[in-house]
Amino acid sequence: TGLDYLPYALENWLQEPHQENPRRDNIVFVLNGKIVGFESFYFQNNFQTVARFAFRVKKDLRGKGYGRKMMELQLDYLKKYHTSVKYTLSAVPNFNLHDNDFTEKKFGERLTKCAVFNLRIDLSKYKIPDSIEDEELLSRLDKQQFEAVLKSSCSSKLLDQGCLHMNWVPILPVTHEDIEFAVRKDTQIRGSLDLYTFSTESCRNHLMQQIRNLFSAPRVISEKDKDKLLILQIYVKQNQVEIARECLDIFGLLETHSVISESKFQRTNDTMYIYKDKLYK
């Protein structure tokens, strides 16, 4: 798809299990001596909840039951080697699934659901329209301030069922270690805008300022990047899709949006679901 974050994260993920007091583990699936699948685990909530992400199955094995078997194997692996885990946390895209496939029986308790915009921006051609006003409506938080928000009662109002997501990574920021995991991520260069807003007006203000800041912050897009393709994903609540489309249109970016879901679904946006499920049923 060209929107895969795994190549950028894989090296660090493979090193983390060998560090002191690791909270990550990875599982690799092998068939006839060849690697055919992968998934990464990150343990949260005092090792009682595991976030499962970056599940990959070799393309020519998809639709043949291998993915289902890999799911069974990884759950068995968790039960055998990580006995404190009670819940799994997963971000699931709707790329190849019908909307009615997303049931609690299949995936567990749904924590949140977001519409996803997938932008592919040619930096050699794109320029912010002159009509965009350089107005600061919002204040930027540093990592310490972001941590303070997650520790405060405000987070329960901003986050659906306490669930934070950052570029397909689900986080339940319950313990100090969980919050550290969230704030250690570089919020300026991770390739996504994850919005947590109450109203369409707030959504509009965030998008207008954050997109403008994206193209004006030198550490995000430097001169050496000007001839590259910028891959950006934007996540908004379902009732804020239209205002998001309006904002992207104002910036001249709506035409860079593409849908990954199979064409038979005739969708204008992809969707990310986040589920919490019991490991033992």
CSV table of N, CA and C in Angstrom, one decimal, residues 9-161:
chain,number,residue,atom,x,y,z
A,9,ALA,N,9.8,0.8,11.9
A,9,ALA,CA,9.8,0.4,13.3
A,9,ALA,C,10.5,-0.9,13.6
A,10,LEU,N,10.7,-1.7,12.6
A,10,LEU,CA,11.1,-3.1,12.8
A,10,LEU,C,12.4,-3.3,13.5
A,11,GLU,N,13.4,-2.5,13.1
A,11,GLU,CA,14.7,-2.6,13.7
A,11,GLU,C,14.7,-2.4,15.2
A,12,ASN,N,14.0,-1.3,15.7
A,12,ASN,CA,13.9,-1.0,17.1
A,12,ASN,C,13.1,-2.1,17.8
A,13,TRP,N,12.0,-2.6,17.2
A,13,TRP,CA,11.2,-3.6,17.8
A,13,TRP,C,12.0,-4.9,18.1
A,14,LEU,N,12.8,-5.2,17.1
A,14,LEU,CA,13.6,-6.5,17.3
A,14,LEU,C,14.7,-6.4,18.4
A,15,GLN,N,15.1,-5.1,18.7
A,15,GLN,CA,16.1,-4.9,19.7
A,15,GLN,C,15.5,-4.8,21.1
A,16,GLU,N,14.3,-4.3,21.2
A,16,GLU,CA,13.6,-4.1,22.5
A,16,GLU,C,13.5,-5.3,23.4
A,17,PRO,N,13.2,-6.5,22.9
A,17,PRO,CA,13.1,-7.7,23.8
A,17,PRO,C,14.4,-8.0,24.5
A,18,HIS,N,15.5,-7.5,24.0
A,18,HIS,CA,16.8,-7.9,24.5
A,18,HIS,C,17.3,-6.8,25.5
A,19,GLN,N,16.5,-5.7,25.7
A,19,GLN,CA,16.9,-4.7,26.6
A,19,GLN,C,16.5,-5.0,28.1
A,20,GLU,N,16.9,-4.2,29.0
A,20,GLU,CA,16.6,-4.5,30.4
A,20,GLU,C,15.1,-4.3,30.7
A,21,ASN,N,14.5,-5.2,31.4
A,21,ASN,CA,13.1,-5.2,31.7
A,21,ASN,C,12.2,-4.9,30.5
A,22,PRO,N,12.3,-5.7,29.5
A,22,PRO,CA,11.5,-5.5,28.2
A,22,PRO,C,10.0,-5.6,28.4
A,23,ARG,N,9.3,-4.8,27.6
A,23,ARG,CA,7.9,-4.9,27.6
A,23,ARG,C,7.4,-5.3,26.2
A,24,ARG,N,8.3,-5.6,25.3
A,24,ARG,CA,8.0,-6.0,24.0
A,24,ARG,C,8.4,-7.4,23.7
A,25,ASP,N,7.7,-8.1,22.9
A,25,ASP,CA,8.1,-9.4,22.3
A,25,ASP,C,7.6,-9.5,20.9
A,26,ASN,N,8.2,-10.3,20.1
A,26,ASN,CA,7.8,-10.4,18.7
A,26,ASN,C,7.7,-11.9,18.4
A,27,ILE,N,6.9,-12.2,17.4
A,27,ILE,CA,6.7,-13.6,17.0
A,27,ILE,C,6.8,-13.7,15.5
A,28,VAL,N,7.6,-14.6,15.0
A,28,VAL,CA,7.8,-14.8,13.6
A,28,VAL,C,7.3,-16.2,13.2
A,29,PHE,N,6.6,-16.2,12.1
A,29,PHE,CA,6.0,-17.5,11.6
A,29,PHE,C,6.8,-18.0,10.4
A,30,VAL,N,7.1,-19.3,10.5
A,30,VAL,CA,8.0,-19.9,9.5
A,30,VAL,C,7.3,-21.1,8.9
A,31,LEU,N,7.3,-21.2,7.5
A,31,LEU,CA,6.7,-22.3,6.8
A,31,LEU,C,7.8,-22.9,5.8
A,32,ASN,N,8.1,-24.1,6.0
A,32,ASN,CA,9.1,-24.8,5.1
A,32,ASN,C,10.4,-24.0,5.1
A,33,GLY,N,10.8,-23.5,6.3
A,33,GLY,CA,12.1,-22.8,6.4
A,33,GLY,C,12.1,-21.3,5.9
A,34,LYS,N,10.9,-20.8,5.5
A,34,LYS,CA,10.8,-19.4,5.1
A,34,LYS,C,9.9,-18.6,6.0
A,35,ILE,N,10.2,-17.4,6.2
A,35,ILE,CA,9.4,-16.5,7.0
A,35,ILE,C,8.1,-16.1,6.2
A,36,VAL,N,7.0,-16.4,6.8
A,36,VAL,CA,5.7,-16.1,6.1
A,36,VAL,C,4.8,-15.2,7.0
A,37,GLY,N,5.2,-14.8,8.2
A,37,GLY,CA,4.3,-14.0,9.0
A,37,GLY,C,5.0,-13.3,10.2
A,38,PHE,N,4.4,-12.3,10.7
A,38,PHE,CA,5.0,-11.6,11.9
A,38,PHE,C,3.9,-10.9,12.7
A,39,GLU,N,4.2,-10.8,14.0
A,39,GLU,CA,3.4,-9.9,14.8
A,39,GLU,C,4.2,-9.4,16.0
A,40,SER,N,3.9,-8.2,16.5
A,40,SER,CA,4.6,-7.6,17.6
A,40,SER,C,3.7,-7.5,18.8
A,41,PHE,N,4.2,-7.7,20.0
A,41,PHE,CA,3.4,-7.6,21.2
A,41,PHE,C,4.0,-6.5,22.1
A,42,TYR,N,3.2,-5.6,22.7
A,42,TYR,CA,3.7,-4.7,23.7
A,42,TYR,C,2.8,-4.8,24.9
A,43,PHE,N,3.5,-5.0,26.1
A,43,PHE,CA,2.7,-5.3,27.3
A,43,PHE,C,2.4,-4.1,28.1
A,44,GLN,N,1.2,-3.9,28.5
A,44,GLN,CA,0.7,-2.8,29.2
A,44,GLN,C,0.0,-3.2,30.5
A,45,ASN,N,-0.4,-2.2,31.3
A,45,ASN,CA,-1.3,-2.4,32.5
A,45,ASN,C,-0.7,-3.5,33.4
A,46,ASN,N,0.6,-3.3,33.8
A,46,ASN,CA,1.4,-4.2,34.6
A,46,ASN,C,1.4,-5.6,34.0
A,47,PHE,N,1.6,-5.7,32.7
A,47,PHE,CA,1.7,-7.0,31.9
A,47,PHE,C,0.4,-7.8,31.9
A,48,GLN,N,-0.8,-7.1,32.2
A,48,GLN,CA,-2.0,-7.8,32.2
A,48,GLN,C,-2.7,-7.7,30.8
A,49,THR,N,-2.3,-6.7,30.1
A,49,THR,CA,-2.9,-6.4,28.7
A,49,THR,C,-1.7,-6.4,27.7
A,50,VAL,N,-1.9,-7.0,26.6
A,50,VAL,CA,-0.9,-7.0,25.5
A,50,VAL,C,-1.5,-6.4,24.3
A,51,ALA,N,-0.8,-5.4,23.8
A,51,ALA,CA,-1.2,-4.7,22.5
A,51,ALA,C,-0.6,-5.6,21.4
A,52,ARG,N,-1.4,-6.0,20.5
A,52,ARG,CA,-1.0,-6.8,19.3
A,52,ARG,C,-1.1,-5.9,18.1
A,53,PHE,N,0.1,-5.8,17.4
A,53,PHE,CA,0.0,-5.0,16.2
A,53,PHE,C,1.0,-5.4,15.1
A,54,ALA,N,0.9,-4.8,13.9
A,54,ALA,CA,1.8,-5.2,12.8
A,54,ALA,C,1.7,-6.6,12.4
A,55,PHE,N,0.5,-7.2,12.5
A,55,PHE,CA,0.3,-8.6,12.1
A,55,PHE,C,0.4,-8.6,10.5
A,56,ARG,N,1.3,-9.5,10.1
A,56,ARG,CA,1.6,-9.6,8.6
A,56,ARG,C,1.5,-11.1,8.2
A,57,VAL,N,0.9,-11.3,7.1
A,57,VAL,CA,0.9,-12.7,6.4
A,57,VAL,C,1.4,-12.5,5.0
A,58,LYS,N,2.3,-13.4,4.6
A,58,LYS,CA,2.8,-13.3,3.2
A,58,LYS,C,1.6,-13.3,2.2
A,59,LYS,N,1.8,-12.5,1.2
A,59,LYS,CA,0.7,-12.2,0.3
A,59,LYS,C,0.1,-13.4,-0.3
A,60,ASP,N,0.9,-14.3,-0.8
A,60,ASP,CA,0.4,-15.5,-1.5
A,60,ASP,C,-0.2,-16.5,-0.6
A,61,LEU,N,-0.2,-16.3,0.7
A,61,LEU,CA,-0.8,-17.2,1.6
A,61,LEU,C,-2.2,-16.7,2.2
A,62,ARG,N,-2.5,-15.5,1.8
A,62,ARG,CA,-3.7,-14.9,2.4
A,62,ARG,C,-4.9,-15.5,1.7
A,63,GLY,N,-6.0,-15.6,2.6
A,63,GLY,CA,-7.2,-16.2,2.1
A,63,GLY,C,-7.2,-17.7,2.0
A,64,LYS,N,-6.2,-18.4,2.6
A,64,LYS,CA,-6.1,-19.8,2.6
A,64,LYS,C,-6.1,-20.5,4.0
A,65,GLY,N,-6.4,-19.6,5.0
A,65,GLY,CA,-6.5,-20.2,6.4
A,65,GLY,C,-5.2,-20.1,7.2
A,66,TYR,N,-4.2,-19.6,6.6
A,66,TYR,CA,-2.9,-19.5,7.3
A,66,TYR,C,-3.0,-18.4,8.3
A,67,GLY,N,-3.6,-17.3,8.0
A,67,GLY,CA,-3.8,-16.2,9.0
A,67,GLY,C,-4.5,-16.6,10.2
A,68,ARG,N,-5.6,-17.4,10.0
A,68,ARG,CA,-6.3,-17.9,11.2
A,68,ARG,C,-5.5,-18.8,12.0
A,69,LYS,N,-4.7,-19.6,11.4
A,69,LYS,CA,-3.8,-20.5,12.2
A,69,LYS,C,-2.8,-19.7,12.9
A,70,MET,N,-2.2,-18.7,12.3
A,70,MET,CA,-1.2,-17.9,12.9
A,70,MET,C,-1.8,-17.2,14.2
A,71,MET,N,-3.1,-16.8,14.1
A,71,MET,CA,-3.7,-16.1,15.2
A,71,MET,C,-3.8,-17.1,16.4
A,72,GLU,N,-4.2,-18.4,16.1
A,72,GLU,CA,-4.3,-19.4,17.1
A,72,GLU,C,-2.9,-19.6,17.7
A,73,LEU,N,-1.9,-19.7,16.9
A,73,LEU,CA,-0.5,-20.0,17.4
A,73,LEU,C,0.0,-18.8,18.3
A,74,GLN,N,-0.3,-17.6,18.0
A,74,GLN,CA,0.2,-16.5,18.8
A,74,GLN,C,-0.5,-16.4,20.1
A,75,LEU,N,-1.8,-16.8,20.1
A,75,LEU,CA,-2.5,-16.8,21.4
A,75,LEU,C,-2.0,-17.9,22.3
A,76,ASP,N,-1.7,-19.0,21.7
A,76,ASP,CA,-1.1,-20.1,22.5
A,76,ASP,C,0.2,-19.7,23.0
A,77,TYR,N,1.0,-19.0,22.2
A,77,TYR,CA,2.3,-18.5,22.6
A,77,TYR,C,2.2,-17.6,23.9
A,78,LEU,N,1.2,-16.7,23.8
A,78,LEU,CA,1.0,-15.7,24.9
A,78,LEU,C,0.6,-16.5,26.2
A,79,LYS,N,-0.2,-17.5,26.1
A,79,LYS,CA,-0.7,-18.3,27.3
A,79,LYS,C,0.5,-19.1,27.9
A,80,LYS,N,1.4,-19.5,27.0
A,80,LYS,CA,2.5,-20.3,27.5
A,80,LYS,C,3.6,-19.5,28.1
A,81,TYR,N,4.0,-18.4,27.4
A,81,TYR,CA,5.2,-17.6,27.8
A,81,TYR,C,4.9,-16.3,28.5
A,82,HIS,N,3.7,-15.9,28.5
A,82,HIS,CA,3.3,-14.6,29.2
A,82,HIS,C,2.0,-14.9,30.0
A,83,THR,N,2.2,-15.6,31.1
A,83,THR,CA,1.1,-16.1,31.9
A,83,THR,C,0.3,-15.0,32.6
A,84,SER,N,0.8,-13.8,32.8
A,84,SER,CA,0.1,-12.8,33.5
A,84,SER,C,-0.9,-12.0,32.6
A,85,VAL,N,-0.8,-12.3,31.3
A,85,VAL,CA,-1.7,-11.6,30.4
A,85,VAL,C,-3.2,-12.1,30.5
A,86,LYS,N,-4.1,-11.1,30.6
A,86,LYS,CA,-5.5,-11.5,30.7
A,86,LYS,C,-6.3,-10.9,29.4
A,87,TYR,N,-5.8,-9.8,28.8
A,87,TYR,CA,-6.5,-9.2,27.8
A,87,TYR,C,-5.6,-8.9,26.6
A,88,THR,N,-6.2,-8.9,25.4
A,88,THR,CA,-5.4,-8.5,24.2
A,88,THR,C,-6.1,-7.2,23.7
A,89,LEU,N,-5.2,-6.4,23.1
A,89,LEU,CA,-5.7,-5.1,22.5
A,89,LEU,C,-5.2,-5.0,21.1
A,90,SER,N,-6.2,-4.8,20.2
A,90,SER,CA,-5.9,-4.8,18.7
A,90,SER,C,-6.5,-3.7,18.0
A,91,ALA,N,-5.8,-3.1,17.0
A,91,ALA,CA,-6.3,-2.2,16.1
A,91,ALA,C,-6.5,-2.9,14.8
A,92,VAL,N,-7.8,-2.9,14.3
A,92,VAL,CA,-8.2,-3.7,13.2
A,92,VAL,C,-8.7,-2.8,12.0
A,93,PRO,N,-8.1,-2.9,10.8
A,93,PRO,CA,-8.6,-2.1,9.7
A,93,PRO,C,-9.7,-2.9,9.0
A,94,ASN,N,-10.5,-2.2,8.2
A,94,ASN,CA,-11.6,-2.8,7.5
A,94,ASN,C,-11.3,-3.0,6.0
A,95,PHE,N,-10.0,-3.0,5.7
A,95,PHE,CA,-9.6,-3.1,4.3
A,95,PHE,C,-10.2,-4.2,3.5
A,96,ASN,N,-10.3,-5.4,4.1
A,96,ASN,CA,-10.8,-6.6,3.4
A,96,ASN,C,-12.0,-7.2,4.1
A,97,LEU,N,-12.7,-6.5,4.9
A,97,LEU,CA,-13.8,-7.0,5.7
A,97,LEU,C,-15.1,-6.2,5.4
A,98,HIS,N,-16.2,-6.8,5.5
A,98,HIS,CA,-17.5,-6.1,5.4
A,98,HIS,C,-17.8,-5.5,6.8
A,99,ASP,N,-18.5,-4.4,6.8
A,99,ASP,CA,-18.8,-3.7,8.1
A,99,ASP,C,-19.5,-4.6,9.1
A,100,ASN,N,-20.3,-5.5,8.6
A,100,ASN,CA,-21.0,-6.4,9.5
A,100,ASN,C,-20.2,-7.6,10.1
A,101,ASP,N,-18.9,-7.6,9.6
A,101,ASP,CA,-18.0,-8.6,10.2
A,101,ASP,C,-17.4,-8.2,11.5
A,102,PHE,N,-17.6,-6.9,11.8
A,102,PHE,CA,-17.0,-6.4,13.1
A,102,PHE,C,-18.0,-6.5,14.2
A,103,THR,N,-17.9,-7.7,14.9
A,103,THR,CA,-18.8,-8.0,16.0
A,103,THR,C,-18.0,-8.3,17.2
A,104,GLU,N,-18.6,-8.1,18.4
A,104,GLU,CA,-18.0,-8.4,19.7
A,104,GLU,C,-17.6,-9.9,19.8
A,105,LYS,N,-18.5,-10.7,19.2
A,105,LYS,CA,-18.2,-12.2,19.3
A,105,LYS,C,-16.9,-12.5,18.6
A,106,LYS,N,-16.6,-11.8,17.6
A,106,LYS,CA,-15.4,-12.1,16.8
A,106,LYS,C,-14.2,-11.4,17.3
A,107,PHE,N,-14.3,-10.1,17.8
A,107,PHE,CA,-13.1,-9.3,18.1
A,107,PHE,C,-13.1,-8.9,19.6
A,108,GLY,N,-14.2,-9.0,20.3
A,108,GLY,CA,-14.2,-8.6,21.7
A,108,GLY,C,-14.9,-7.3,21.9
A,109,GLU,N,-14.6,-6.6,23.0
A,109,GLU,CA,-15.2,-5.3,23.3
A,109,GLU,C,-14.6,-4.2,22.4
A,110,ARG,N,-15.5,-3.5,21.7
A,110,ARG,CA,-15.0,-2.4,20.9
A,110,ARG,C,-14.8,-1.1,21.8
A,111,LEU,N,-13.5,-0.6,21.7
A,111,LEU,CA,-13.2,0.6,22.5
A,111,LEU,C,-13.4,1.9,21.7
A,112,THR,N,-13.1,1.9,20.4
A,112,THR,CA,-13.2,3.1,19.6
A,112,THR,C,-13.3,2.7,18.1
A,113,LYS,N,-13.7,3.6,17.3
A,113,LYS,CA,-13.8,3.5,15.9
A,113,LYS,C,-13.5,4.8,15.2
A,114,CYS,N,-12.6,4.8,14.3
A,114,CYS,CA,-12.1,6.1,13.7
A,114,CYS,C,-12.1,5.9,12.1
A,115,ALA,N,-12.5,7.0,11.5
A,115,ALA,CA,-12.3,7.1,10.0
A,115,ALA,C,-10.9,7.5,9.7
A,116,VAL,N,-10.3,6.9,8.6
A,116,VAL,CA,-8.9,7.1,8.3
A,116,VAL,C,-8.8,7.8,6.9
A,117,PHE,N,-8.0,8.8,6.9
A,117,PHE,CA,-7.6,9.4,5.6
A,117,PHE,C,-6.2,9.0,5.3
A,118,ASN,N,-5.9,8.5,4.1
A,118,ASN,CA,-4.6,8.1,3.7
A,118,ASN,C,-4.1,9.1,2.6
A,119,LEU,N,-3.1,9.9,3.0
A,119,LEU,CA,-2.6,10.9,2.1
A,119,LEU,C,-1.2,10.6,1.6
A,120,ARG,N,-1.0,10.8,0.3
A,120,ARG,CA,0.3,10.6,-0.4
A,120,ARG,C,0.6,11.9,-1.1
A,121,ILE,N,1.5,12.7,-0.5
A,121,ILE,CA,1.7,14.1,-0.9
A,121,ILE,C,3.1,14.2,-1.5
A,122,ASP,N,3.1,14.6,-2.8
A,122,ASP,CA,4.3,14.8,-3.5
A,122,ASP,C,4.9,16.2,-3.1
A,123,LEU,N,5.9,16.2,-2.3
A,123,LEU,CA,6.5,17.4,-1.8
A,123,LEU,C,7.2,18.3,-2.8
A,124,SER,N,7.5,17.7,-3.9
A,124,SER,CA,8.1,18.4,-5.0
A,124,SER,C,7.1,19.3,-5.7
A,125,LYS,N,5.8,19.0,-5.6
A,125,LYS,CA,4.8,19.8,-6.3
A,125,LYS,C,3.9,20.5,-5.3
A,126,TYR,N,3.8,20.1,-4.1
A,126,TYR,CA,2.8,20.7,-3.2
A,126,TYR,C,3.3,22.0,-2.6
A,127,LYS,N,2.4,22.9,-2.5
A,127,LYS,CA,2.6,24.2,-1.8
A,127,LYS,C,1.4,24.6,-1.1
A,128,ILE,N,1.5,25.0,0.2
A,128,ILE,CA,0.3,25.5,0.9
A,128,ILE,C,-0.3,26.7,0.2
A,129,PRO,N,-1.6,26.7,0.0
A,129,PRO,CA,-2.3,27.8,-0.6
A,129,PRO,C,-2.0,29.1,0.1
A,130,ASP,N,-1.8,30.2,-0.6
A,130,ASP,CA,-1.6,31.5,0.0
A,130,ASP,C,-2.8,32.0,0.9
A,131,SER,N,-3.9,31.4,0.6
A,131,SER,CA,-5.1,31.8,1.4
A,131,SER,C,-5.2,31.3,2.8
A,132,ILE,N,-4.3,30.3,3.1
A,132,ILE,CA,-4.3,29.8,4.5
A,132,ILE,C,-3.8,30.8,5.5
A,133,GLU,N,-4.6,31.1,6.5
A,133,GLU,CA,-4.2,32.1,7.5
A,133,GLU,C,-3.2,31.5,8.5
A,134,ASP,N,-2.2,32.4,8.8
A,134,ASP,CA,-1.2,32.0,9.8
A,134,ASP,C,-1.6,32.4,11.2
A,135,GLU,N,-2.7,31.6,11.7
A,135,GLU,CA,-3.3,32.0,13.0
A,135,GLU,C,-3.1,30.8,13.9
A,136,GLU,N,-2.6,31.1,15.1
A,136,GLU,CA,-2.4,30.1,16.2
A,136,GLU,C,-3.7,30.1,17.1
A,137,LEU,N,-4.5,29.1,16.8
A,137,LEU,CA,-5.7,29.0,17.6
A,137,LEU,C,-5.5,28.1,18.8
A,138,LEU,N,-4.5,27.2,18.7
A,138,LEU,CA,-4.3,26.2,19.7
A,138,LEU,C,-2.8,26.3,20.2
A,139,SER,N,-2.6,25.7,21.4
A,139,SER,CA,-1.3,25.7,22.0
A,139,SER,C,-0.7,24.3,21.9
A,140,ARG,N,0.6,24.2,21.5
A,140,ARG,CA,1.3,23.0,21.4
A,140,ARG,C,1.8,22.5,22.7
A,141,LEU,N,1.6,21.2,23.0
A,141,LEU,CA,2.0,20.6,24.3
A,141,LEU,C,3.4,19.9,24.0
A,142,ASP,N,4.3,20.1,25.0
A,142,ASP,CA,5.5,19.3,24.9
A,142,ASP,C,5.2,18.0,25.6
A,143,LYS,N,6.2,17.1,25.7
A,143,LYS,CA,6.0,15.7,26.2
A,143,LYS,C,5.6,15.7,27.6
A,144,GLN,N,6.2,16.7,28.4
A,144,GLN,CA,5.8,16.7,29.8
A,144,GLN,C,4.4,17.2,30.0
A,145,GLN,N,3.9,18.1,29.2
A,145,GLN,CA,2.5,18.5,29.3
A,145,GLN,C,1.6,17.5,28.8
A,146,PHE,N,2.0,16.8,27.8
A,146,PHE,CA,1.2,15.7,27.3
A,146,PHE,C,1.0,14.6,28.3
A,147,GLU,N,2.1,14.3,29.0
A,147,GLU,CA,2.1,13.3,30.1
A,147,GLU,C,1.1,13.8,31.2
A,148,ALA,N,1.1,15.1,31.5
A,148,ALA,CA,0.2,15.6,32.6
A,148,ALA,C,-1.2,15.4,32.2
A,149,VAL,N,-1.5,15.7,30.9
A,149,VAL,CA,-2.9,15.5,30.4
A,149,VAL,C,-3.4,14.0,30.6
A,150,LEU,N,-2.5,13.1,30.2
A,150,LEU,CA,-2.8,11.7,30.3
A,150,LEU,C,-3.1,11.3,31.8
A,151,LYS,N,-2.4,11.9,32.7
A,151,LYS,CA,-2.5,11.6,34.1
A,151,LYS,C,-3.7,12.2,34.8
A,152,SER,N,-4.3,13.2,34.1
A,152,SER,CA,-5.4,14.0,34.6
A,152,SER,C,-6.7,13.4,34.3
A,153,SER,N,-7.8,14.0,34.8
A,153,SER,CA,-9.1,13.5,34.6
A,153,SER,C,-9.6,13.9,33.1
A,154,CYS,N,-8.9,14.8,32.5
A,154,CYS,CA,-9.2,15.2,31.1
A,154,CYS,C,-9.1,14.1,30.2
A,155,SER,N,-8.2,13.1,30.4
A,155,SER,CA,-8.1,12.1,29.5
A,155,SER,C,-9.3,11.2,29.3
A,156,SER,N,-10.1,11.1,30.4
A,156,SER,CA,-11.3,10.3,30.4
A,156,SER,C,-12.3,10.9,29.5
A,157,LYS,N,-12.3,12.2,29.3
A,157,LYS,CA,-13.2,12.9,28.5
A,157,LYS,C,-12.8,12.9,27.0
A,158,LEU,N,-11.5,12.9,26.8
A,158,LEU,CA,-11.0,13.0,25.4
A,158,LEU,C,-10.9,11.6,24.8
A,159,LEU,N,-10.7,10.5,25.5
A,159,LEU,CA,-10.4,9.2,25.0
A,159,LEU,C,-11.6,8.3,25.1
A,160,ASP,N,-12.0,7.7,24.0
A,160,ASP,CA,-13.1,6.7,24.1
A,160,ASP,C,-12.7,5.5,24.9
A,161,GLN,N,-13.4,5.3,26.0
A,161,GLN,CA,-13.2,4.2,26.9
A,161,GLN,C,-11.7,4.1,27.3
